[in-house]
Backbone as XML, in Angstrom:
<?xml version="1.0"?>
<chain id="A" units="angstrom">
  <residue number="1" name="UNK">
    <atom name="N" x="0.821" y="-1.181" z="0.000"/>
    <atom name="CA" x="0.000" y="0.000" z="0.000"/>
    <atom name="C" x="0.869" y="1.250" z="0.000"/>
  </residue>
  <residue number="2" name="UNK">
    <atom name="N" x="0.254" y="2.346" z="-0.432"/>
    <atom name="CA" x="0.886" y="3.650" z="-0.418"/>
    <atom name="C" x="0.012" y="4.584" z="0.406"/>
  </residue>
  <residue number="3" name="UNK">
    <atom name="N" x="0.622" y="5.269" z="1.340"/>
    <atom name="CA" x="-0.076" y="6.273" z="2.124"/>
    <atom name="C" x="0.317" y="7.662" z="1.625"/>
  </residue>
  <residue number="4" name="UNK">
    <atom name="N" x="-0.678" y="8.516" z="1.425"/>
    <atom name="CA" x="-0.465" y="9.847" z="0.882"/>
    <atom name="C" x="-1.080" y="10.877" z="1.811"/>
  </residue>
  <residue number="5" name="UNK">
    <atom name="N" x="-0.329" y="11.928" z="2.110"/>
    <atom name="CA" x="-0.793" y="12.987" z="2.996"/>
    <atom name="C" x="-0.516" y="14.331" z="2.346"/>
  </residue>
  <residue number="6" name="UNK">
    <atom name="N" x="-1.589" y="15.077" z="2.046"/>
    <atom name="CA" x="-1.462" y="16.396" z="1.450"/>
    <atom name="C" x="-1.292" y="17.457" z="2.530"/>
  </residue>
  <residue number="7" name="UNK">
    <atom name="N" x="-0.642" y="18.545" z="2.158"/>
    <atom name="CA" x="-0.508" y="19.699" z="3.035"/>
    <atom name="C" x="-0.285" y="20.943" z="2.179"/>
  </residue>
  <residue number="8" name="UNK">
    <atom name="N" x="-0.410" y="22.101" z="2.797"/>
    <atom name="CA" x="-0.120" y="23.350" z="2.120"/>
    <atom name="C" x="-1.323" y="24.150" z="1.691"/>
  </residue>
  <residue number="9" name="UNK">
    <atom name="N" x="-2.514" y="23.621" z="1.872"/>
    <atom name="CA" x="-3.703" y="24.370" z="1.513"/>
    <atom name="C" x="-3.931" y="25.538" z="2.454"/>
  </residue>
  <residue number="10" name="UNK">
    <atom name="N" x="-4.838" y="26.412" z="2.054"/>
    <atom name="CA" x="-5.142" y="27.567" z="2.868"/>
    <atom name="C" x="-5.993" y="28.569" z="2.136"/>
  </residue>
  <residue number="11" name="UNK">
    <atom name="N" x="-6.069" y="29.762" z="2.694"/>
    <atom name="CA" x="-6.846" y="30.864" z="2.143"/>
    <atom name="C" x="-5.908" y="31.866" z="1.493"/>
  </residue>
  <residue number="12" name="UNK">
    <atom name="N" x="-6.226" y="32.255" z="0.274"/>
    <atom name="CA" x="-5.394" y="33.199" z="-0.456"/>
    <atom name="C" x="-6.281" y="34.069" z="-1.332"/>
  </residue>
  <residue number="13" name="UNK">
    <atom name="N" x="-5.853" y="35.291" z="-1.574"/>
    <atom name="CA" x="-6.588" y="36.182" z="-2.459"/>
    <atom name="C" x="-6.325" y="35.839" z="-3.917"/>
  </residue>
  <residue number="14" name="UNK">
    <atom name="N" x="-7.276" y="36.188" z="-4.757"/>
    <atom name="CA" x="-7.099" y="35.983" z="-6.188"/>
    <atom name="C" x="-5.806" y="36.629" z="-6.663"/>
  </residue>
  <residue number="15" name="UNK">
    <atom name="N" x="-5.086" y="35.912" z="-7.500"/>
    <atom name="CA" x="-3.797" y="36.372" z="-7.979"/>
    <atom name="C" x="-2.627" y="35.891" z="-7.155"/>
  </residue>
  <residue number="16" name="UNK">
    <atom name="N" x="-2.901" y="35.324" z="-6.001"/>
    <atom name="CA" x="-1.853" y="34.834" z="-5.134"/>
    <atom name="C" x="-1.390" y="33.442" z="-5.499"/>
  </residue>
  <residue number="17" name="UNK">
    <atom name="N" x="-0.530" y="32.900" z="-4.649"/>
    <atom name="CA" x="0.091" y="31.602" z="-4.905"/>
    <atom name="C" x="0.044" y="30.724" z="-3.672"/>
  </residue>
  <residue number="18" name="UNK">
    <atom name="N" x="0.017" y="29.428" z="-3.909"/>
    <atom name="CA" x="0.158" y="28.422" z="-2.877"/>
    <atom name="C" x="0.973" y="27.274" z="-3.435"/>
  </residue>
  <residue number="19" name="UNK">
    <atom name="N" x="1.640" y="26.562" z="-2.548"/>
    <atom name="CA" x="2.363" y="25.357" z="-2.935"/>
    <atom name="C" x="1.858" y="24.190" z="-2.103"/>
  </residue>
  <residue number="20" name="UNK">
    <atom name="N" x="1.269" y="23.220" z="-2.760"/>
    <atom name="CA" x="0.795" y="22.021" z="-2.100"/>
    <atom name="C" x="1.873" y="20.951" z="-2.119"/>
  </residue>
  <residue number="21" name="UNK">
    <atom name="N" x="1.890" y="20.152" z="-1.071"/>
    <atom name="CA" x="2.803" y="19.026" z="-0.980"/>
    <atom name="C" x="2.019" y="17.755" z="-0.705"/>
  </residue>
  <residue number="22" name="UNK">
    <atom name="N" x="2.567" y="16.645" z="-1.139"/>
    <atom name="CA" x="1.984" y="15.341" z="-0.886"/>
    <atom name="C" x="3.110" y="14.399" z="-0.510"/>
  </residue>
  <residue number="23" name="UNK">
    <atom name="N" x="3.121" y="13.984" z="0.733"/>
    <atom name="CA" x="4.150" y="13.081" z="1.228"/>
    <atom name="C" x="3.680" y="11.644" z="1.091"/>
  </residue>
  <residue number="24" name="UNK">
    <atom name="N" x="4.513" y="10.813" z="0.506"/>
    <atom name="CA" x="4.174" y="9.421" z="0.253"/>
    <atom name="C" x="5.028" y="8.497" z="1.105"/>
  </residue>
  <residue number="25" name="UNK">
    <atom name="N" x="4.423" y="7.407" z="1.515"/>
    <atom name="CA" x="5.148" y="6.390" z="2.257"/>
    <atom name="C" x="4.530" y="5.031" z="1.981"/>
  </residue>
  <residue number="26" name="UNK">
    <atom name="N" x="5.226" y="3.988" z="2.343"/>
    <atom name="CA" x="4.706" y="2.633" z="2.246"/>
    <atom name="C" x="5.336" y="1.792" z="1.153"/>
  </residue>
  <residue number="27" name="UNK">
    <atom name="N" x="5.510" y="2.365" z="-0.024"/>
    <atom name="CA" x="6.138" y="1.666" z="-1.136"/>
    <atom name="C" x="7.023" y="2.626" z="-1.920"/>
  </residue>
  <residue number="28" name="UNK">
    <atom name="N" x="7.755" y="2.092" z="-2.857"/>
    <atom name="CA" x="8.705" y="2.895" z="-3.617"/>
    <atom name="C" x="7.987" y="3.981" z="-4.399"/>
  </residue>
  <residue number="29" name="UNK">
    <atom name="N" x="8.254" y="5.229" z="-4.044"/>
    <atom name="CA" x="7.579" y="6.375" z="-4.634"/>
    <atom name="C" x="7.799" y="6.453" z="-6.136"/>
  </residue>
  <residue number="30" name="UNK">
    <atom name="N" x="9.005" y="6.156" z="-6.574"/>
    <atom name="CA" x="9.339" y="6.300" z="-7.980"/>
    <atom name="C" x="8.664" y="5.265" z="-8.872"/>
  </residue>
  <residue number="31" name="UNK">
    <atom name="N" x="7.975" y="4.301" z="-8.306"/>
    <atom name="CA" x="7.256" y="3.308" z="-9.095"/>
    <atom name="C" x="5.915" y="3.816" z="-9.597"/>
  </residue>
  <residue number="32" name="UNK">
    <atom name="N" x="5.528" y="5.018" z="-9.215"/>
    <atom name="CA" x="4.178" y="5.495" z="-9.465"/>
    <atom name="C" x="4.143" y="6.800" z="-10.246"/>
  </residue>
  <residue number="33" name="UNK">
    <atom name="N" x="3.184" y="6.857" z="-11.149"/>
    <atom name="CA" x="2.712" y="8.131" z="-11.652"/>
    <atom name="C" x="1.922" y="8.819" z="-10.540"/>
  </residue>
  <residue number="34" name="UNK">
    <atom name="N" x="2.110" y="10.111" z="-10.400"/>
    <atom name="CA" x="1.407" y="10.869" z="-9.374"/>
    <atom name="C" x="0.524" y="11.929" z="-10.019"/>
  </residue>
  <residue number="35" name="UNK">
    <atom name="N" x="-0.643" y="12.124" z="-9.433"/>
    <atom name="CA" x="-1.570" y="13.102" z="-9.964"/>
    <atom name="C" x="-2.201" y="13.956" z="-8.892"/>
  </residue>
  <residue number="36" name="UNK">
    <atom name="N" x="-2.690" y="15.112" z="-9.320"/>
    <atom name="CA" x="-3.498" y="15.994" z="-8.480"/>
    <atom name="C" x="-4.891" y="16.106" z="-9.084"/>
  </residue>
  <residue number="37" name="UNK">
    <atom name="N" x="-5.895" y="15.969" z="-8.248"/>
    <atom name="CA" x="-7.285" y="16.165" z="-8.616"/>
    <atom name="C" x="-7.905" y="17.151" z="-7.637"/>
  </residue>
  <residue number="38" name="UNK">
    <atom name="N" x="-9.037" y="17.724" z="-8.029"/>
    <atom name="CA" x="-9.732" y="18.627" z="-7.118"/>
    <atom name="C" x="-11.232" y="18.412" z="-7.232"/>
  </residue>
  <residue number="39" name="UNK">
    <atom name="N" x="-11.938" y="18.778" z="-6.154"/>
    <atom name="CA" x="-13.365" y="18.533" z="-6.112"/>
    <atom name="C" x="-14.064" y="19.567" z="-5.242"/>
  </residue>
  <residue number="40" name="UNK">
    <atom name="N" x="-15.232" y="20.009" z="-5.697"/>
    <atom name="CA" x="-16.130" y="20.851" z="-4.925"/>
    <atom name="C" x="-17.446" y="20.107" z="-4.749"/>
  </residue>
  <residue number="41" name="UNK">
    <atom name="N" x="-18.285" y="20.537" z="-3.798"/>
    <atom name="CA" x="-19.586" y="19.870" z="-3.658"/>
    <atom name="C" x="-20.442" y="19.936" z="-4.913"/>
  </residue>
  <residue number="42" name="UNK">
    <atom name="N" x="-20.259" y="20.966" z="-5.735"/>
    <atom name="CA" x="-21.089" y="21.174" z="-6.914"/>
    <atom name="C" x="-20.554" y="20.491" z="-8.165"/>
  </residue>
  <residue number="43" name="UNK">
    <atom name="N" x="-19.294" y="20.133" z="-8.167"/>
    <atom name="CA" x="-18.656" y="19.592" z="-9.354"/>
    <atom name="C" x="-18.115" y="18.191" z="-9.089"/>
  </residue>
  <residue number="44" name="UNK">
    <atom name="N" x="-18.048" y="17.408" z="-10.142"/>
    <atom name="CA" x="-17.395" y="16.117" z="-10.029"/>
    <atom name="C" x="-15.886" y="16.320" z="-9.950"/>
  </residue>
  <residue number="45" name="UNK">
    <atom name="N" x="-15.199" y="15.337" z="-9.506"/>
    <atom name="CA" x="-13.760" y="15.448" z="-9.351"/>
    <atom name="C" x="-13.098" y="15.734" z="-10.696"/>
  </residue>
  <residue number="46" name="UNK">
    <atom name="N" x="-12.181" y="16.675" z="-10.683"/>
    <atom name="CA" x="-11.560" y="17.191" z="-11.892"/>
    <atom name="C" x="-10.062" y="16.920" z="-11.883"/>
  </residue>
  <residue number="47" name="UNK">
    <atom name="N" x="-9.555" y="16.495" z="-13.017"/>
    <atom name="CA" x="-8.121" y="16.325" z="-13.170"/>
    <atom name="C" x="-7.423" y="17.671" z="-13.177"/>
  </residue>
  <residue number="48" name="UNK">
    <atom name="N" x="-6.326" y="17.774" z="-12.441"/>
    <atom name="CA" x="-5.541" y="18.998" z="-12.378"/>
    <atom name="C" x="-4.202" y="18.822" z="-13.078"/>
  </residue>
  <residue number="49" name="UNK">
    <atom name="N" x="-3.442" y="17.821" z="-12.662"/>
    <atom name="CA" x="-2.108" y="17.623" z="-13.218"/>
    <atom name="C" x="-1.616" y="16.227" z="-12.884"/>
  </residue>
  <residue number="50" name="UNK">
    <atom name="N" x="-0.658" y="15.750" z="-13.662"/>
    <atom name="CA" x="-0.024" y="14.466" z="-13.395"/>
    <atom name="C" x="1.429" y="14.522" z="-13.823"/>
  </residue>
  <residue number="51" name="UNK">
    <atom name="N" x="2.222" y="13.643" z="-13.250"/>
    <atom name="CA" x="3.639" y="13.572" z="-13.573"/>
    <atom name="C" x="4.058" y="12.111" z="-13.541"/>
  </residue>
  <residue number="52" name="UNK">
    <atom name="N" x="4.845" y="11.716" z="-14.515"/>
    <atom name="CA" x="5.200" y="10.312" z="-14.622"/>
    <atom name="C" x="6.232" y="9.926" z="-13.568"/>
  </residue>
  <residue number="53" name="UNK">
    <atom name="N" x="6.583" y="8.659" z="-13.572"/>
    <atom name="CA" x="7.396" y="8.111" z="-12.478"/>
    <atom name="C" x="8.744" y="8.799" z="-12.316"/>
  </residue>
  <residue number="54" name="UNK">
    <atom name="N" x="9.340" y="9.222" z="-13.407"/>
    <atom name="CA" x="10.669" y="9.823" z="-13.351"/>
    <atom name="C" x="10.637" y="11.342" z="-13.218"/>
  </residue>
  <residue number="55" name="UNK">
    <atom name="N" x="9.476" y="11.941" z="-13.460"/>
    <atom name="CA" x="9.381" y="13.388" z="-13.506"/>
    <atom name="C" x="9.671" y="13.975" z="-14.862"/>
  </residue>
  <residue number="56" name="UNK">
    <atom name="N" x="9.911" y="13.130" z="-15.860"/>
    <atom name="CA" x="10.267" y="13.614" z="-17.174"/>
    <atom name="C" x="9.108" y="14.095" z="-18.018"/>
  </residue>
  <residue number="57" name="UNK">
    <atom name="N" x="7.897" y="13.708" z="-17.671"/>
    <atom name="CA" x="6.712" y="14.111" z="-18.418"/>
    <atom name="C" x="5.648" y="14.592" z="-17.456"/>
  </residue>
  <residue number="58" name="UNK">
    <atom name="N" x="4.995" y="15.682" z="-17.803"/>
    <atom name="CA" x="3.917" y="16.213" z="-16.982"/>
    <atom name="C" x="2.733" y="16.594" z="-17.859"/>
  </residue>
  <residue number="59" name="UNK">
    <atom name="N" x="1.567" y="16.640" z="-17.250"/>
    <atom name="CA" x="0.320" y="16.871" z="-17.959"/>
    <atom name="C" x="-0.566" y="17.761" z="-17.103"/>
  </residue>
  <residue number="60" name="UNK">
    <atom name="N" x="-1.384" y="18.595" z="-17.761"/>
    <atom name="CA" x="-2.211" y="19.558" z="-17.044"/>
    <atom name="C" x="-3.598" y="19.639" z="-17.640"/>
  </residue>
  <residue number="61" name="UNK">
    <atom name="N" x="-4.569" y="19.842" z="-16.763"/>
    <atom name="CA" x="-5.893" y="20.156" z="-17.236"/>
    <atom name="C" x="-5.934" y="21.539" z="-17.854"/>
  </residue>
  <residue number="62" name="UNK">
    <atom name="N" x="-6.864" y="21.732" z="-18.789"/>
    <atom name="CA" x="-6.928" y="23.000" z="-19.506"/>
    <atom name="C" x="-7.153" y="24.191" z="-18.577"/>
  </residue>
  <residue number="63" name="UNK">
    <atom name="N" x="-7.874" y="23.994" z="-17.506"/>
    <atom name="CA" x="-8.216" y="25.096" z="-16.624"/>
    <atom name="C" x="-7.030" y="25.622" z="-15.819"/>
  </residue>
  <residue number="64" name="UNK">
    <atom name="N" x="-5.954" y="24.849" z="-15.711"/>
    <atom name="CA" x="-4.814" y="25.260" z="-14.897"/>
    <atom name="C" x="-3.534" y="25.401" z="-15.696"/>
  </residue>
  <residue number="65" name="UNK">
    <atom name="N" x="-3.546" y="25.002" z="-16.940"/>
    <atom name="CA" x="-2.343" y="25.024" z="-17.749"/>
    <atom name="C" x="-1.793" y="26.443" z="-17.860"/>
  </residue>
  <residue number="66" name="UNK">
    <atom name="N" x="-0.509" y="26.581" z="-17.616"/>
    <atom name="CA" x="0.136" y="27.879" z="-17.636"/>
    <atom name="C" x="0.187" y="28.568" z="-16.294"/>
  </residue>
  <residue number="67" name="UNK">
    <atom name="N" x="-0.580" y="28.083" z="-15.334"/>
    <atom name="CA" x="-0.609" y="28.676" z="-14.001"/>
    <atom name="C" x="-0.055" y="27.747" z="-12.928"/>
  </residue>
  <residue number="68" name="UNK">
    <atom name="N" x="-0.267" y="26.451" z="-13.091"/>
    <atom name="CA" x="0.163" y="25.471" z="-12.104"/>
    <atom name="C" x="1.348" y="24.683" z="-12.644"/>
  </residue>
  <residue number="69" name="UNK">
    <atom name="N" x="2.200" y="24.230" z="-11.738"/>
    <atom name="CA" x="3.341" y="23.399" z="-12.091"/>
    <atom name="C" x="3.424" y="22.217" z="-11.143"/>
  </residue>
  <residue number="70" name="UNK">
    <atom name="N" x="3.432" y="21.018" z="-11.701"/>
    <atom name="CA" x="3.587" y="19.817" z="-10.902"/>
    <atom name="C" x="5.051" y="19.384" z="-10.931"/>
  </residue>
  <residue number="71" name="UNK">
    <atom name="N" x="5.530" y="18.900" z="-9.813"/>
    <atom name="CA" x="6.896" y="18.407" z="-9.732"/>
    <atom name="C" x="6.972" y="17.316" z="-8.671"/>
  </residue>
  <residue number="72" name="UNK">
    <atom name="N" x="8.075" y="16.605" z="-8.675"/>
    <atom name="CA" x="8.263" y="15.560" z="-7.673"/>
    <atom name="C" x="9.728" y="15.464" z="-7.298"/>
  </residue>
  <residue number="73" name="UNK">
    <atom name="N" x="9.960" y="15.043" z="-6.079"/>
    <atom name="CA" x="11.299" y="14.784" z="-5.583"/>
    <atom name="C" x="11.293" y="13.348" z="-5.079"/>
  </residue>
  <residue number="74" name="UNK">
    <atom name="N" x="11.760" y="12.443" z="-5.916"/>
    <atom name="CA" x="11.709" y="11.031" z="-5.556"/>
    <atom name="C" x="12.595" y="10.706" z="-4.357"/>
  </residue>
  <residue number="75" name="UNK">
    <atom name="N" x="13.678" y="11.440" z="-4.189"/>
    <atom name="CA" x="14.550" y="11.219" z="-3.042"/>
    <atom name="C" x="13.850" y="11.538" z="-1.728"/>
  </residue>
  <residue number="76" name="UNK">
    <atom name="N" x="12.895" y="12.467" z="-1.773"/>
    <atom name="CA" x="12.142" y="12.853" z="-0.589"/>
    <atom name="C" x="10.748" y="12.238" z="-0.541"/>
  </residue>
  <residue number="77" name="UNK">
    <atom name="N" x="10.412" y="11.432" z="-1.533"/>
    <atom name="CA" x="9.088" y="10.808" z="-1.608"/>
    <atom name="C" x="7.969" y="11.848" z="-1.513"/>
  </residue>
  <residue number="78" name="UNK">
    <atom name="N" x="8.131" y="12.941" z="-2.233"/>
    <atom name="CA" x="7.203" y="14.050" z="-2.115"/>
    <atom name="C" x="6.798" y="14.568" z="-3.484"/>
  </residue>
  <residue number="79" name="UNK">
    <atom name="N" x="5.524" y="14.859" z="-3.622"/>
    <atom name="CA" x="4.930" y="15.463" z="-4.805"/>
    <atom name="C" x="4.541" y="16.899" z="-4.476"/>
  </residue>
  <residue number="80" name="UNK">
    <atom name="N" x="4.663" y="17.796" z="-5.454"/>
    <atom name="CA" x="4.342" y="19.197" z="-5.245"/>
    <atom name="C" x="3.399" y="19.703" z="-6.327"/>
  </residue>
  <residue number="81" name="UNK">
    <atom name="N" x="2.643" y="20.718" z="-5.972"/>
    <atom name="CA" x="1.859" y="21.464" z="-6.936"/>
    <atom name="C" x="2.020" y="22.946" z="-6.626"/>
  </residue>
  <residue number="82" name="UNK">
    <atom name="N" x="2.745" y="23.647" z="-7.473"/>
    <atom name="CA" x="2.898" y="25.083" z="-7.342"/>
    <atom name="C" x="1.753" y="25.755" z="-8.081"/>
  </residue>
  <residue number="83" name="UNK">
    <atom name="N" x="0.957" y="26.528" z="-7.373"/>
    <atom name="CA" x="-0.225" y="27.163" z="-7.929"/>
    <atom name="C" x="-0.022" y="28.669" z="-7.918"/>
  </residue>
  <residue number="84" name="UNK">
    <atom name="N" x="0.033" y="29.260" z="-9.091"/>
    <atom name="CA" x="0.195" y="30.698" z="-9.244"/>
    <atom name="C" x="-1.033" y="31.298" z="-9.916"/>
  </residue>
  <residue number="85" name="UNK">
    <atom name="N" x="-1.160" y="32.607" z="-9.804"/>
    <atom name="CA" x="-2.279" y="33.325" z="-10.419"/>
    <atom name="C" x="-3.609" y="32.679" z="-10.085"/>
  </residue>
  <residue number="86" name="UNK">
    <atom name="N" x="-3.812" y="32.409" z="-8.824"/>
    <atom name="CA" x="-5.002" y="31.684" z="-8.401"/>
    <atom name="C" x="-6.270" y="32.491" z="-8.649"/>
  </residue>
  <residue number="87" name="UNK">
    <atom name="N" x="-7.324" y="31.770" z="-8.995"/>
    <atom name="CA" x="-8.630" y="32.341" z="-9.273"/>
    <atom name="C" x="-9.659" y="31.772" z="-8.306"/>
  </residue>
  <residue number="88" name="UNK">
    <atom name="N" x="-10.746" y="32.489" z="-8.061"/>
    <atom name="CA" x="-11.780" y="31.939" z="-7.178"/>
    <atom name="C" x="-12.280" y="30.567" z="-7.610"/>
  </residue>
  <residue number="89" name="UNK">
    <atom name="N" x="-12.323" y="30.310" z="-8.897"/>
    <atom name="CA" x="-12.782" y="29.013" z="-9.373"/>
    <atom name="C" x="-11.806" y="27.882" z="-9.096"/>
  </residue>
  <residue number="90" name="UNK">
    <atom name="N" x="-10.623" y="28.206" z="-8.596"/>
    <atom name="CA" x="-9.686" y="27.185" z="-8.155"/>
    <atom name="C" x="-10.019" y="26.656" z="-6.765"/>
  </residue>
  <residue number="91" name="UNK">
    <atom name="N" x="-10.958" y="27.287" z="-6.092"/>
    <atom name="CA" x="-11.356" y="26.850" z="-4.765"/>
    <atom name="C" x="-11.887" y="25.423" z="-4.817"/>
  </residue>
  <residue number="92" name="UNK">
    <atom name="N" x="-11.306" y="24.552" z="-4.008"/>
    <atom name="CA" x="-11.680" y="23.142" z="-4.011"/>
    <atom name="C" x="-10.864" y="22.417" z="-2.956"/>
  </residue>
  <residue number="93" name="UNK">
    <atom name="N" x="-11.233" y="21.173" z="-2.725"/>
    <atom name="CA" x="-10.377" y="20.266" z="-1.986"/>
    <atom name="C" x="-9.463" y="19.585" z="-2.993"/>
  </residue>
  <residue number="94" name="UNK">
    <atom name="N" x="-8.188" y="19.644" z="-2.742"/>
    <atom name="CA" x="-7.199" y="19.082" z="-3.651"/>
    <atom name="C" x="-6.685" y="17.760" z="-3.097"/>
  </residue>
  <residue number="95" name="UNK">
    <atom name="N" x="-6.664" y="16.756" z="-3.956"/>
    <atom name="CA" x="-6.231" y="15.420" z="-3.594"/>
    <atom name="C" x="-5.034" y="15.003" z="-4.433"/>
  </residue>
  <residue number="96" name="UNK">
    <atom name="N" x="-4.085" y="14.357" z="-3.808"/>
    <atom name="CA" x="-3.051" y="13.687" z="-4.573"/>
    <atom name="C" x="-3.390" y="12.210" z="-4.677"/>
  </residue>
  <residue number="97" name="UNK">
    <atom name="N" x="-2.910" y="11.586" z="-5.726"/>
    <atom name="CA" x="-3.227" y="10.193" z="-5.992"/>
    <atom name="C" x="-2.065" y="9.534" z="-6.719"/>
  </residue>
  <residue number="98" name="UNK">
    <atom name="N" x="-2.012" y="8.211" z="-6.613"/>
    <atom name="CA" x="-0.916" y="7.451" z="-7.200"/>
    <atom name="C" x="-1.440" y="6.283" z="-8.014"/>
  </residue>
  <residue number="99" name="UNK">
    <atom name="N" x="-0.829" y="6.066" z="-9.179"/>
    <atom name="CA" x="-1.093" y="4.861" z="-9.950"/>
    <atom name="C" x="0.232" y="4.272" z="-10.397"/>
  </residue>
  <residue number="100" name="UNK">
    <atom name="N" x="0.262" y="2.964" z="-10.522"/>
    <atom name="CA" x="1.507" y="2.320" z="-10.886"/>
    <atom name="C" x="1.944" y="2.748" z="-12.281"/>
  </residue>
  <residue number="101" name="UNK">
    <atom name="N" x="3.234" y="2.845" z="-12.467"/>
    <atom name="CA" x="3.781" y="3.350" z="-13.721"/>
    <atom name="C" x="3.474" y="2.480" z="-14.926"/>
  </residue>
  <residue number="102" name="UNK">
    <atom name="N" x="2.990" y="1.277" z="-14.727"/>
    <atom name="CA" x="2.610" y="0.436" z="-15.848"/>
    <atom name="C" x="1.425" y="1.034" z="-16.609"/>
  </residue>
  <residue number="103" name="UNK">
    <atom name="N" x="0.639" y="1.880" z="-15.960"/>
    <atom name="CA" x="-0.472" y="2.561" z="-16.604"/>
    <atom name="C" x="-0.003" y="3.869" z="-17.227"/>
  </residue>
  <residue number="104" name="UNK">
    <atom name="N" x="-0.725" y="4.294" z="-18.261"/>
    <atom name="CA" x="-0.336" y="5.473" z="-19.009"/>
    <atom name="C" x="-0.469" y="6.729" z="-18.155"/>
  </residue>
  <residue number="105" name="UNK">
    <atom name="N" x="0.617" y="7.457" z="-17.994"/>
    <atom name="CA" x="0.612" y="8.637" z="-17.145"/>
    <atom name="C" x="-0.196" y="9.789" z="-17.729"/>
  </residue>
  <residue number="106" name="UNK">
    <atom name="N" x="-0.389" y="9.806" z="-19.037"/>
    <atom name="CA" x="-1.094" y="10.888" z="-19.684"/>
    <atom name="C" x="-2.607" y="10.734" z="-19.738"/>
  </residue>
  <residue number="107" name="UNK">
    <atom name="N" x="-3.132" y="9.681" z="-19.187"/>
    <atom name="CA" x="-4.577" y="9.493" z="-19.088"/>
    <atom name="C" x="-5.118" y="10.406" z="-17.997"/>
  </residue>
  <residue number="108" name="UNK">
    <atom name="N" x="-6.013" y="11.321" z="-18.370"/>
    <atom name="CA" x="-6.499" y="12.322" z="-17.420"/>
    <atom name="C" x="-7.608" y="11.818" z="-16.503"/>
  </residue>
  <residue number="109" name="UNK">
    <atom name="N" x="-8.098" y="10.628" z="-16.738"/>
    <atom name="CA" x="-9.168" y="10.091" z="-15.915"/>
    <atom name="C" x="-8.629" y="9.566" z="-14.590"/>
  </residue>
  <residue number="110" name="UNK">
    <atom name="N" x="-9.550" y="9.212" z="-13.708"/>
    <atom name="CA" x="-9.176" y="8.637" z="-12.421"/>
    <atom name="C" x="-8.777" y="7.171" z="-12.526"/>
  </residue>
  <residue number="111" name="UNK">
    <atom name="N" x="-8.979" y="6.582" z="-13.692"/>
    <atom name="CA" x="-8.743" y="5.161" z="-13.872"/>
    <atom name="C" x="-7.291" y="4.818" z="-13.576"/>
  </residue>
  <residue number="112" name="UNK">
    <atom name="N" x="-7.101" y="3.819" z="-12.745"/>
    <atom name="CA" x="-5.776" y="3.364" z="-12.402"/>
    <atom name="C" x="-5.180" y="3.984" z="-11.153"/>
  </residue>
  <residue number="113" name="UNK">
    <atom name="N" x="-5.771" y="5.071" z="-10.689"/>
    <atom name="CA" x="-5.280" y="5.687" z="-9.455"/>
    <atom name="C" x="-5.837" y="4.904" z="-8.268"/>
  </residue>
  <residue number="114" name="UNK">
    <atom name="N" x="-5.000" y="4.094" z="-7.681"/>
    <atom name="CA" x="-5.426" y="3.184" z="-6.631"/>
    <atom name="C" x="-5.302" y="3.764" z="-5.227"/>
  </residue>
  <residue number="115" name="UNK">
    <atom name="N" x="-4.478" y="4.787" z="-5.073"/>
    <atom name="CA" x="-4.205" y="5.351" z="-3.759"/>
    <atom name="C" x="-4.488" y="6.839" z="-3.763"/>
  </residue>
  <residue number="116" name="UNK">
    <atom name="N" x="-5.166" y="7.286" z="-2.714"/>
    <atom name="CA" x="-5.592" y="8.685" z="-2.610"/>
    <atom name="C" x="-5.290" y="9.242" z="-1.230"/>
  </residue>
  <residue number="117" name="UNK">
    <atom name="N" x="-4.912" y="10.510" z="-1.189"/>
    <atom name="CA" x="-4.790" y="11.199" z="0.075"/>
    <atom name="C" x="-6.136" y="11.673" z="0.575"/>
  </residue>
  <residue number="118" name="UNK">
    <atom name="N" x="-6.135" y="12.312" z="1.730"/>
    <atom name="CA" x="-7.374" y="12.781" z="2.351"/>
    <atom name="C" x="-7.786" y="14.170" z="1.909"/>
  </residue>
  <residue number="119" name="UNK">
    <atom name="N" x="-6.930" y="14.867" z="1.210"/>
    <atom name="CA" x="-7.268" y="16.159" z="0.658"/>
    <atom name="C" x="-6.824" y="17.325" z="1.513"/>
  </residue>
  <residue number="120" name="UNK">
    <atom name="N" x="-6.623" y="18.465" z="0.861"/>
    <atom name="CA" x="-6.321" y="19.712" z="1.539"/>
    <atom name="C" x="-7.134" y="20.827" z="0.894"/>
  </residue>
  <residue number="121" name="UNK">
    <atom name="N" x="-7.731" y="21.677" z="1.717"/>
    <atom name="CA" x="-8.632" y="22.707" z="1.232"/>
    <atom name="C" x="-7.853" y="23.908" z="0.717"/>
  </residue>
  <residue number="122" name="UNK">
    <atom name="N" x="-8.215" y="24.351" z="-0.473"/>
    <atom name="CA" x="-7.699" y="25.587" z="-1.045"/>
    <atom name="C" x="-8.877" y="26.518" z="-1.275"/>
  </residue>
  <residue number="123" name="UNK">
    <atom name="N" x="-8.818" y="27.709" z="-0.709"/>
    <atom name="CA" x="-9.868" y="28.692" z="-0.868"/>
    <atom name="C" x="-9.268" y="29.981" z="-1.415"/>
  </residue>
  <residue number="124" name="UNK">
    <atom name="N" x="-9.809" y="30.446" z="-2.529"/>
    <atom name="CA" x="-9.326" y="31.657" z="-3.183"/>
    <atom name="C" x="-10.438" y="32.694" z="-3.125"/>
  </residue>
  <residue number="125" name="UNK">
    <atom name="N" x="-10.177" y="33.796" z="-2.470"/>
    <atom name="CA" x="-11.163" y="34.859" z="-2.338"/>
    <atom name="C" x="-11.023" y="35.847" z="-3.482"/>
  </residue>
  <residue number="126" name="UNK">
    <atom name="N" x="-12.130" y="36.507" z="-3.807"/>
    <atom name="CA" x="-12.145" y="37.484" z="-4.887"/>
    <atom name="C" x="-11.948" y="38.897" z="-4.383"/>
  </residue>
</chain>
């Protein structure tokens, strides 16, 4: 099993920045593609970003492309999401998730993500 714990959420004004972290433990971190998803009570869970096992390839949802950057530090077993130019519509609970690298890292769906964190709240005020 893989245990994932998100941190770094909070309240920020529109145009501001936050950096989310996801600490992984339990199994070899570098064996997994890692992704960020977000969800509000009104919307279904939305793909935000993903990064392959080595960090060499990354993918972004259209709503965040150009503003968010996903990265990973395999030596520290940690995933990051740098969020810049935040908008009120970015308000959501953000989840990190892991799927084994045998699955395609560029698939934006939840399919294959077997492990999920508990989420961290991001609130962007206008």
